[in-house]
Amino acid sequence: MIFLVIGIVLLEIFIDLYTKYKVKKHYEIFDKTGETGSVSPVLKRSWIRIRRPILNSGAFLGFLKRKPVLLNFLTGLSVLFILLSLIYFLIEKDSISIPLAIVLGGGLGNFIERVSKGSVTDFLHSKLIRKIVFNFADLFIFIGGIFMIISLFF
């Protein structure tokens, strides 16, 4: 089980950081040449769309964007808490380990970018809620949270 959990976390970090890099590169090329290049056709036609990246120096909806040290501290503390909880539940062989790993991967993806660059890159938006822009790390955190709630009841 531990290798599955480590694999989930590492895969999510890779997906998150790689997609942020590719989308930023895509729009840099577009800005220089006027050519659009290729953006995933899967995301072009789905209910989640790719848009021009936004650098978000805060948390959800810009929360704490004027207090980056506090935000980094709270994010680091949250990631540490999730990691310790994950270790505990792995030892107990509890089924909530997988949802915790999904949340941890997303949290680490955003934490790595925030600490290294001072902000996170948001580039996805939904047709359903157009004002919210997010990234794959946010999506992983949300999905992991849903799975955690489900696993508490089943």
Short mmCIF file of N, CA and C in Angstrom, two decimals:
data_model
loop_
_atom_site.label_atom_id
_atom_site.label_comp_id
_atom_site.label_asym_id
_atom_site.label_seq_id
_atom_site.Cartn_x
_atom_site.Cartn_y
_atom_site.Cartn_z
N MET A 1 0.83 -1.20 0.00
CA MET A 1 0.00 0.00 0.00
C MET A 1 0.87 1.26 0.00
N ILE A 2 2.02 1.19 0.67
CA ILE A 2 2.86 2.38 0.77
C ILE A 2 3.39 2.80 -0.60
N PHE A 3 3.69 1.83 -1.46
CA PHE A 3 4.20 2.17 -2.80
C PHE A 3 3.10 2.81 -3.65
N LEU A 4 1.88 2.37 -3.47
CA LEU A 4 0.75 2.98 -4.17
C LEU A 4 0.57 4.43 -3.73
N VAL A 5 0.64 4.67 -2.44
CA VAL A 5 0.47 6.01 -1.88
C VAL A 5 1.59 6.93 -2.39
N ILE A 6 2.83 6.46 -2.33
CA ILE A 6 3.96 7.26 -2.83
C ILE A 6 3.80 7.53 -4.31
N GLY A 7 3.37 6.52 -5.06
CA GLY A 7 3.14 6.69 -6.49
C GLY A 7 2.08 7.73 -6.80
N ILE A 8 0.99 7.70 -6.05
CA ILE A 8 -0.09 8.68 -6.25
C ILE A 8 0.43 10.09 -6.00
N VAL A 9 1.13 10.28 -4.89
CA VAL A 9 1.64 11.61 -4.53
C VAL A 9 2.62 12.11 -5.59
N LEU A 10 3.57 11.28 -5.99
CA LEU A 10 4.57 11.71 -6.99
C LEU A 10 3.94 11.97 -8.35
N LEU A 11 3.00 11.11 -8.75
CA LEU A 11 2.33 11.31 -10.04
C LEU A 11 1.55 12.62 -10.05
N GLU A 12 0.85 12.92 -8.97
CA GLU A 12 0.08 14.16 -8.91
C GLU A 12 0.99 15.38 -8.94
N ILE A 13 2.09 15.33 -8.22
CA ILE A 13 3.03 16.46 -8.24
C ILE A 13 3.54 16.67 -9.66
N PHE A 14 3.91 15.57 -10.33
CA PHE A 14 4.40 15.67 -11.70
C PHE A 14 3.33 16.26 -12.62
N ILE A 15 2.12 15.73 -12.58
CA ILE A 15 1.04 16.21 -13.44
C ILE A 15 0.80 17.70 -13.20
N ASP A 16 0.74 18.09 -11.94
CA ASP A 16 0.47 19.49 -11.61
C ASP A 16 1.57 20.42 -12.12
N LEU A 17 2.80 20.13 -11.77
CA LEU A 17 3.90 21.03 -12.16
C LEU A 17 4.14 21.01 -13.66
N TYR A 18 4.00 19.84 -14.29
CA TYR A 18 4.21 19.74 -15.73
C TYR A 18 3.14 20.51 -16.50
N THR A 19 1.88 20.37 -16.11
CA THR A 19 0.82 21.09 -16.84
C THR A 19 0.94 22.59 -16.65
N LYS A 20 1.33 23.03 -15.48
CA LYS A 20 1.54 24.47 -15.26
C LYS A 20 2.65 24.98 -16.19
N TYR A 21 3.73 24.21 -16.27
CA TYR A 21 4.85 24.58 -17.14
C TYR A 21 4.41 24.64 -18.59
N LYS A 22 3.70 23.59 -19.06
CA LYS A 22 3.29 23.53 -20.46
C LYS A 22 2.32 24.66 -20.84
N VAL A 23 1.38 24.96 -19.96
CA VAL A 23 0.42 26.02 -20.26
C VAL A 23 1.13 27.38 -20.31
N LYS A 24 2.03 27.63 -19.36
CA LYS A 24 2.78 28.89 -19.39
C LYS A 24 3.61 29.00 -20.67
N LYS A 25 4.28 27.91 -21.05
CA LYS A 25 5.07 27.89 -22.29
C LYS A 25 4.19 28.15 -23.50
N HIS A 26 3.03 27.50 -23.54
CA HIS A 26 2.09 27.66 -24.65
C HIS A 26 1.73 29.14 -24.84
N TYR A 27 1.40 29.81 -23.75
CA TYR A 27 1.00 31.22 -23.87
C TYR A 27 2.19 32.14 -24.11
N GLU A 28 3.38 31.76 -23.68
CA GLU A 28 4.58 32.55 -24.03
C GLU A 28 4.82 32.49 -25.53
N ILE A 29 4.69 31.29 -26.13
CA ILE A 29 4.85 31.14 -27.58
C ILE A 29 3.77 31.92 -28.30
N PHE A 30 2.54 31.82 -27.82
CA PHE A 30 1.43 32.54 -28.44
C PHE A 30 1.68 34.04 -28.41
N ASP A 31 2.15 34.56 -27.27
CA ASP A 31 2.40 35.99 -27.14
C ASP A 31 3.52 36.46 -28.07
N LYS A 32 4.53 35.63 -28.30
CA LYS A 32 5.66 36.02 -29.15
C LYS A 32 5.34 35.87 -30.63
N THR A 33 4.65 34.80 -31.01
CA THR A 33 4.48 34.50 -32.43
C THR A 33 3.06 34.68 -32.95
N GLY A 34 2.10 34.65 -32.06
CA GLY A 34 0.71 34.69 -32.50
C GLY A 34 0.17 33.32 -32.83
N GLU A 35 1.04 32.29 -32.80
CA GLU A 35 0.59 30.92 -33.06
C GLU A 35 0.11 30.30 -31.77
N THR A 36 -0.94 29.51 -31.85
CA THR A 36 -1.50 28.93 -30.65
C THR A 36 -0.82 27.63 -30.24
N GLY A 37 -0.16 26.91 -31.14
CA GLY A 37 0.42 25.62 -30.78
C GLY A 37 -0.68 24.63 -30.46
N SER A 38 -0.36 23.62 -29.69
CA SER A 38 -1.39 22.63 -29.39
C SER A 38 -1.70 22.61 -27.89
N VAL A 39 -2.95 22.79 -27.58
CA VAL A 39 -3.45 22.62 -26.23
C VAL A 39 -4.30 21.37 -26.28
N SER A 40 -4.32 20.61 -25.22
CA SER A 40 -5.01 19.33 -25.20
C SER A 40 -6.43 19.44 -25.76
N PRO A 41 -6.71 18.69 -26.83
CA PRO A 41 -8.07 18.72 -27.39
C PRO A 41 -9.11 18.15 -26.42
N VAL A 42 -8.66 17.28 -25.52
CA VAL A 42 -9.60 16.73 -24.54
C VAL A 42 -10.15 17.85 -23.66
N LEU A 43 -9.26 18.71 -23.16
CA LEU A 43 -9.70 19.79 -22.29
C LEU A 43 -10.40 20.91 -23.07
N LYS A 44 -10.12 21.04 -24.35
CA LYS A 44 -10.80 22.06 -25.14
C LYS A 44 -12.29 21.80 -25.24
N ARG A 45 -12.68 20.53 -25.28
CA ARG A 45 -14.08 20.17 -25.53
C ARG A 45 -14.84 19.75 -24.29
N SER A 46 -14.21 19.74 -23.14
CA SER A 46 -14.88 19.26 -21.94
C SER A 46 -15.47 20.42 -21.14
N TRP A 47 -16.06 20.10 -20.01
CA TRP A 47 -16.64 21.13 -19.16
C TRP A 47 -15.56 21.89 -18.40
N ILE A 48 -14.33 21.38 -18.42
CA ILE A 48 -13.20 22.13 -17.87
C ILE A 48 -12.38 22.65 -19.03
N ARG A 49 -12.08 23.92 -19.03
CA ARG A 49 -11.37 24.56 -20.13
C ARG A 49 -10.04 25.14 -19.67
N ILE A 50 -9.09 25.21 -20.60
CA ILE A 50 -7.81 25.86 -20.34
C ILE A 50 -7.94 27.32 -20.72
N ARG A 51 -7.41 28.19 -19.88
CA ARG A 51 -7.42 29.62 -20.17
C ARG A 51 -6.03 30.18 -19.93
N ARG A 52 -5.86 31.44 -20.24
CA ARG A 52 -4.57 32.10 -20.01
C ARG A 52 -4.24 31.98 -18.52
N PRO A 53 -3.01 31.58 -18.21
CA PRO A 53 -2.65 31.37 -16.79
C PRO A 53 -2.69 32.65 -15.97
N ILE A 54 -3.10 32.48 -14.74
CA ILE A 54 -3.15 33.57 -13.76
C ILE A 54 -2.21 33.18 -12.62
N LEU A 55 -1.37 34.10 -12.18
CA LEU A 55 -0.51 33.84 -11.03
C LEU A 55 -1.26 34.26 -9.78
N ASN A 56 -1.56 33.28 -8.94
CA ASN A 56 -2.33 33.52 -7.72
C ASN A 56 -1.38 33.48 -6.53
N SER A 57 -1.15 34.63 -5.93
CA SER A 57 -0.24 34.69 -4.78
C SER A 57 -0.95 34.37 -3.47
N GLY A 58 -2.26 34.15 -3.54
CA GLY A 58 -3.02 33.79 -2.34
C GLY A 58 -3.49 32.36 -2.41
N ALA A 59 -4.37 32.01 -1.49
CA ALA A 59 -4.98 30.69 -1.49
C ALA A 59 -6.26 30.77 -2.32
N PHE A 60 -7.25 29.96 -2.03
CA PHE A 60 -8.50 29.94 -2.77
C PHE A 60 -9.11 31.35 -2.84
N LEU A 61 -9.43 31.79 -4.04
CA LEU A 61 -10.01 33.11 -4.31
C LEU A 61 -9.14 34.25 -3.78
N GLY A 62 -7.82 34.04 -3.74
CA GLY A 62 -6.90 35.10 -3.33
C GLY A 62 -6.77 35.29 -1.83
N PHE A 63 -7.33 34.38 -1.03
CA PHE A 63 -7.27 34.50 0.42
C PHE A 63 -5.81 34.55 0.89
N LEU A 64 -5.48 35.50 1.74
CA LEU A 64 -4.15 35.71 2.32
C LEU A 64 -3.09 36.11 1.30
N LYS A 65 -3.47 36.69 0.17
CA LYS A 65 -2.47 37.04 -0.84
C LYS A 65 -1.55 38.18 -0.38
N ARG A 66 -1.98 38.96 0.57
CA ARG A 66 -1.14 40.04 1.08
C ARG A 66 -0.28 39.59 2.27
N LYS A 67 -0.40 38.32 2.64
CA LYS A 67 0.37 37.78 3.77
C LYS A 67 1.05 36.47 3.34
N PRO A 68 2.04 36.56 2.44
CA PRO A 68 2.64 35.34 1.89
C PRO A 68 3.37 34.47 2.93
N VAL A 69 3.99 35.09 3.91
CA VAL A 69 4.70 34.31 4.92
C VAL A 69 3.70 33.48 5.73
N LEU A 70 2.61 34.10 6.13
CA LEU A 70 1.57 33.38 6.87
C LEU A 70 0.96 32.28 6.01
N LEU A 71 0.71 32.57 4.75
CA LEU A 71 0.14 31.57 3.84
C LEU A 71 1.09 30.39 3.68
N ASN A 72 2.38 30.65 3.47
CA ASN A 72 3.35 29.56 3.34
C ASN A 72 3.43 28.74 4.62
N PHE A 73 3.40 29.41 5.76
CA PHE A 73 3.45 28.71 7.05
C PHE A 73 2.22 27.82 7.22
N LEU A 74 1.04 28.37 6.98
CA LEU A 74 -0.19 27.59 7.14
C LEU A 74 -0.27 26.43 6.14
N THR A 75 0.18 26.68 4.91
CA THR A 75 0.19 25.62 3.91
C THR A 75 1.16 24.52 4.31
N GLY A 76 2.35 24.91 4.74
CA GLY A 76 3.33 23.92 5.19
C GLY A 76 2.83 23.12 6.38
N LEU A 77 2.18 23.80 7.30
CA LEU A 77 1.61 23.13 8.47
C LEU A 77 0.51 22.14 8.04
N SER A 78 -0.31 22.56 7.11
CA SER A 78 -1.38 21.68 6.60
C SER A 78 -0.81 20.45 5.91
N VAL A 79 0.20 20.66 5.07
CA VAL A 79 0.83 19.54 4.37
C VAL A 79 1.47 18.59 5.38
N LEU A 80 2.13 19.13 6.41
CA LEU A 80 2.74 18.30 7.44
C LEU A 80 1.68 17.50 8.20
N PHE A 81 0.57 18.14 8.54
CA PHE A 81 -0.52 17.45 9.23
C PHE A 81 -1.08 16.31 8.38
N ILE A 82 -1.27 16.57 7.09
CA ILE A 82 -1.80 15.54 6.19
C ILE A 82 -0.79 14.40 6.05
N LEU A 83 0.49 14.73 5.96
CA LEU A 83 1.53 13.70 5.87
C LEU A 83 1.54 12.82 7.12
N LEU A 84 1.50 13.45 8.30
CA LEU A 84 1.49 12.68 9.55
C LEU A 84 0.23 11.82 9.68
N SER A 85 -0.90 12.38 9.26
CA SER A 85 -2.15 11.61 9.26
C SER A 85 -2.06 10.43 8.31
N LEU A 86 -1.47 10.65 7.16
CA LEU A 86 -1.31 9.59 6.17
C LEU A 86 -0.43 8.47 6.73
N ILE A 87 0.67 8.83 7.37
CA ILE A 87 1.55 7.82 7.97
C ILE A 87 0.77 7.02 9.02
N TYR A 88 0.03 7.70 9.88
CA TYR A 88 -0.77 7.03 10.91
C TYR A 88 -1.76 6.04 10.28
N PHE A 89 -2.50 6.50 9.27
CA PHE A 89 -3.52 5.64 8.67
C PHE A 89 -2.91 4.51 7.83
N LEU A 90 -1.71 4.73 7.31
CA LEU A 90 -1.02 3.63 6.62
C LEU A 90 -0.65 2.54 7.62
N ILE A 91 -0.16 2.94 8.79
CA ILE A 91 0.18 1.97 9.83
C ILE A 91 -1.07 1.22 10.27
N GLU A 92 -2.17 1.93 10.40
CA GLU A 92 -3.44 1.31 10.82
C GLU A 92 -4.14 0.56 9.69
N LYS A 93 -3.57 0.64 8.48
CA LYS A 93 -4.15 0.01 7.28
C LYS A 93 -5.59 0.46 7.04
N ASP A 94 -5.81 1.75 7.19
CA ASP A 94 -7.14 2.33 7.01
C ASP A 94 -7.34 2.73 5.55
N SER A 95 -8.55 2.59 5.06
CA SER A 95 -8.87 2.90 3.66
C SER A 95 -8.82 4.39 3.34
N ILE A 96 -8.75 5.23 4.34
CA ILE A 96 -8.68 6.67 4.09
C ILE A 96 -7.28 7.10 3.61
N SER A 97 -6.34 6.16 3.59
CA SER A 97 -4.97 6.47 3.14
C SER A 97 -4.94 6.96 1.70
N ILE A 98 -5.71 6.35 0.83
CA ILE A 98 -5.70 6.75 -0.59
C ILE A 98 -6.24 8.17 -0.76
N PRO A 99 -7.42 8.51 -0.21
CA PRO A 99 -7.88 9.89 -0.32
C PRO A 99 -6.89 10.90 0.29
N LEU A 100 -6.26 10.54 1.40
CA LEU A 100 -5.26 11.43 2.00
C LEU A 100 -4.07 11.61 1.07
N ALA A 101 -3.66 10.55 0.39
CA ALA A 101 -2.55 10.65 -0.56
C ALA A 101 -2.93 11.57 -1.72
N ILE A 102 -4.17 11.50 -2.16
CA ILE A 102 -4.63 12.36 -3.26
C ILE A 102 -4.59 13.82 -2.81
N VAL A 103 -5.05 14.11 -1.61
CA VAL A 103 -5.00 15.48 -1.08
C VAL A 103 -3.56 15.93 -0.90
N LEU A 104 -2.70 15.05 -0.37
CA LEU A 104 -1.31 15.40 -0.14
C LEU A 104 -0.58 15.73 -1.44
N GLY A 105 -0.81 14.94 -2.48
CA GLY A 105 -0.18 15.22 -3.77
C GLY A 105 -0.55 16.59 -4.30
N GLY A 106 -1.82 16.93 -4.22
CA GLY A 106 -2.26 18.25 -4.66
C GLY A 106 -1.69 19.36 -3.80
N GLY A 107 -1.71 19.15 -2.49
CA GLY A 107 -1.17 20.16 -1.57
C GLY A 107 0.31 20.39 -1.80
N LEU A 108 1.05 19.32 -2.02
CA LEU A 108 2.49 19.46 -2.26
C LEU A 108 2.78 20.14 -3.60
N GLY A 109 1.97 19.84 -4.62
CA GLY A 109 2.16 20.50 -5.92
C GLY A 109 2.06 22.01 -5.80
N ASN A 110 1.01 22.48 -5.14
CA ASN A 110 0.85 23.92 -4.95
C ASN A 110 1.90 24.48 -4.00
N PHE A 111 2.23 23.74 -2.94
CA PHE A 111 3.21 24.22 -1.96
C PHE A 111 4.58 24.39 -2.61
N ILE A 112 5.00 23.43 -3.41
CA ILE A 112 6.30 23.52 -4.09
C ILE A 112 6.36 24.76 -4.97
N GLU A 113 5.30 24.98 -5.76
CA GLU A 113 5.31 26.14 -6.65
C GLU A 113 5.24 27.45 -5.87
N ARG A 114 4.42 27.49 -4.83
CA ARG A 114 4.28 28.72 -4.05
C ARG A 114 5.59 29.10 -3.37
N VAL A 115 6.28 28.12 -2.79
CA VAL A 115 7.54 28.41 -2.10
C VAL A 115 8.63 28.80 -3.11
N SER A 116 8.67 28.12 -4.26
CA SER A 116 9.73 28.40 -5.22
C SER A 116 9.48 29.65 -6.07
N LYS A 117 8.23 30.00 -6.33
CA LYS A 117 7.93 31.12 -7.23
C LYS A 117 7.11 32.24 -6.59
N GLY A 118 6.61 32.03 -5.39
CA GLY A 118 5.84 33.06 -4.71
C GLY A 118 4.36 33.08 -5.05
N SER A 119 3.94 32.21 -5.97
CA SER A 119 2.53 32.13 -6.36
C SER A 119 2.28 30.79 -7.02
N VAL A 120 1.01 30.47 -7.23
CA VAL A 120 0.67 29.27 -7.99
C VAL A 120 0.01 29.69 -9.31
N THR A 121 0.17 28.84 -10.30
CA THR A 121 -0.38 29.12 -11.62
C THR A 121 -1.73 28.45 -11.74
N ASP A 122 -2.77 29.24 -11.96
CA ASP A 122 -4.12 28.73 -12.18
C ASP A 122 -4.45 28.92 -13.66
N PHE A 123 -5.00 27.88 -14.29
CA PHE A 123 -5.27 27.97 -15.73
C PHE A 123 -6.49 27.18 -16.19
N LEU A 124 -7.18 26.55 -15.27
CA LEU A 124 -8.38 25.79 -15.63
C LEU A 124 -9.61 26.54 -15.13
N HIS A 125 -10.67 26.49 -15.89
CA HIS A 125 -11.94 27.03 -15.40
C HIS A 125 -13.05 26.14 -15.92
N SER A 126 -14.16 26.23 -15.27
CA SER A 126 -15.30 25.38 -15.60
C SER A 126 -16.38 26.21 -16.28
N LYS A 127 -17.09 25.58 -17.18
CA LYS A 127 -18.24 26.25 -17.79
C LYS A 127 -19.30 26.55 -16.73
N LEU A 128 -19.34 25.72 -15.69
CA LEU A 128 -20.37 25.86 -14.66
C LEU A 128 -20.12 27.08 -13.77
N ILE A 129 -18.87 27.28 -13.38
CA ILE A 129 -18.51 28.40 -12.49
C ILE A 129 -17.35 29.14 -13.14
N ARG A 130 -17.63 30.15 -13.90
CA ARG A 130 -16.61 30.82 -14.70
C ARG A 130 -15.65 31.70 -13.89
N LYS A 131 -16.05 32.17 -12.73
CA LYS A 131 -15.22 33.09 -11.97
C LYS A 131 -14.09 32.39 -11.23
N ILE A 132 -14.17 31.08 -11.07
CA ILE A 132 -13.15 30.35 -10.33
C ILE A 132 -12.15 29.76 -11.32
N VAL A 133 -10.88 30.08 -11.12
CA VAL A 133 -9.80 29.54 -11.93
C VAL A 133 -8.94 28.70 -11.00
N PHE A 134 -8.54 27.51 -11.46
CA PHE A 134 -7.83 26.59 -10.59
C PHE A 134 -6.79 25.82 -11.40
N ASN A 135 -6.13 24.86 -10.77
CA ASN A 135 -5.12 24.04 -11.43
C ASN A 135 -5.35 22.58 -11.03
N PHE A 136 -4.49 21.70 -11.54
CA PHE A 136 -4.68 20.28 -11.23
C PHE A 136 -4.49 19.98 -9.75
N ALA A 137 -3.59 20.68 -9.08
CA ALA A 137 -3.39 20.45 -7.65
C ALA A 137 -4.69 20.74 -6.89
N ASP A 138 -5.34 21.84 -7.23
CA ASP A 138 -6.62 22.17 -6.59
C ASP A 138 -7.66 21.08 -6.86
N LEU A 139 -7.67 20.59 -8.08
CA LEU A 139 -8.60 19.53 -8.45
C LEU A 139 -8.32 18.25 -7.65
N PHE A 140 -7.04 17.91 -7.49
CA PHE A 140 -6.68 16.73 -6.70
C PHE A 140 -7.11 16.89 -5.24
N ILE A 141 -6.92 18.07 -4.68
CA ILE A 141 -7.33 18.33 -3.30
C ILE A 141 -8.84 18.16 -3.16
N PHE A 142 -9.58 18.71 -4.11
CA PHE A 142 -11.04 18.62 -4.09
C PHE A 142 -11.50 17.16 -4.21
N ILE A 143 -10.94 16.44 -5.18
CA ILE A 143 -11.33 15.04 -5.39
C ILE A 143 -10.96 14.20 -4.17
N GLY A 144 -9.77 14.41 -3.63
CA GLY A 144 -9.36 13.69 -2.42
C GLY A 144 -10.29 13.97 -1.26
N GLY A 145 -10.71 15.22 -1.12
CA GLY A 145 -11.66 15.57 -0.06
C GLY A 145 -13.00 14.88 -0.23
N ILE A 146 -13.49 14.80 -1.45
CA ILE A 146 -14.75 14.09 -1.73
C ILE A 146 -14.60 12.61 -1.37
N PHE A 147 -13.47 12.01 -1.79
CA PHE A 147 -13.24 10.60 -1.46
C PHE A 147 -13.10 10.38 0.04
N MET A 148 -12.53 11.35 0.75
CA MET A 148 -12.42 11.23 2.21
C MET A 148 -13.81 11.20 2.84
N ILE A 149 -14.67 12.09 2.40
CA ILE A 149 -16.04 12.14 2.94
C ILE A 149 -16.76 10.83 2.65
N ILE A 150 -16.62 10.34 1.43
CA ILE A 150 -17.26 9.07 1.05
C ILE A 150 -16.73 7.92 1.90
N SER A 151 -15.41 7.88 2.11
CA SER A 151 -14.83 6.77 2.87
C SER A 151 -15.22 6.80 4.35
N LEU A 152 -15.62 7.96 4.85
CA LEU A 152 -16.07 8.04 6.24
C LEU A 152 -17.43 7.37 6.42
N PHE A 153 -18.22 7.35 5.36
CA PHE A 153 -19.56 6.78 5.45
C PHE A 153 -19.64 5.33 4.98
N PHE A 154 -18.61 4.85 4.28
CA PHE A 154 -18.67 3.48 3.73
C PHE A 154 -17.48 2.67 4.14
#
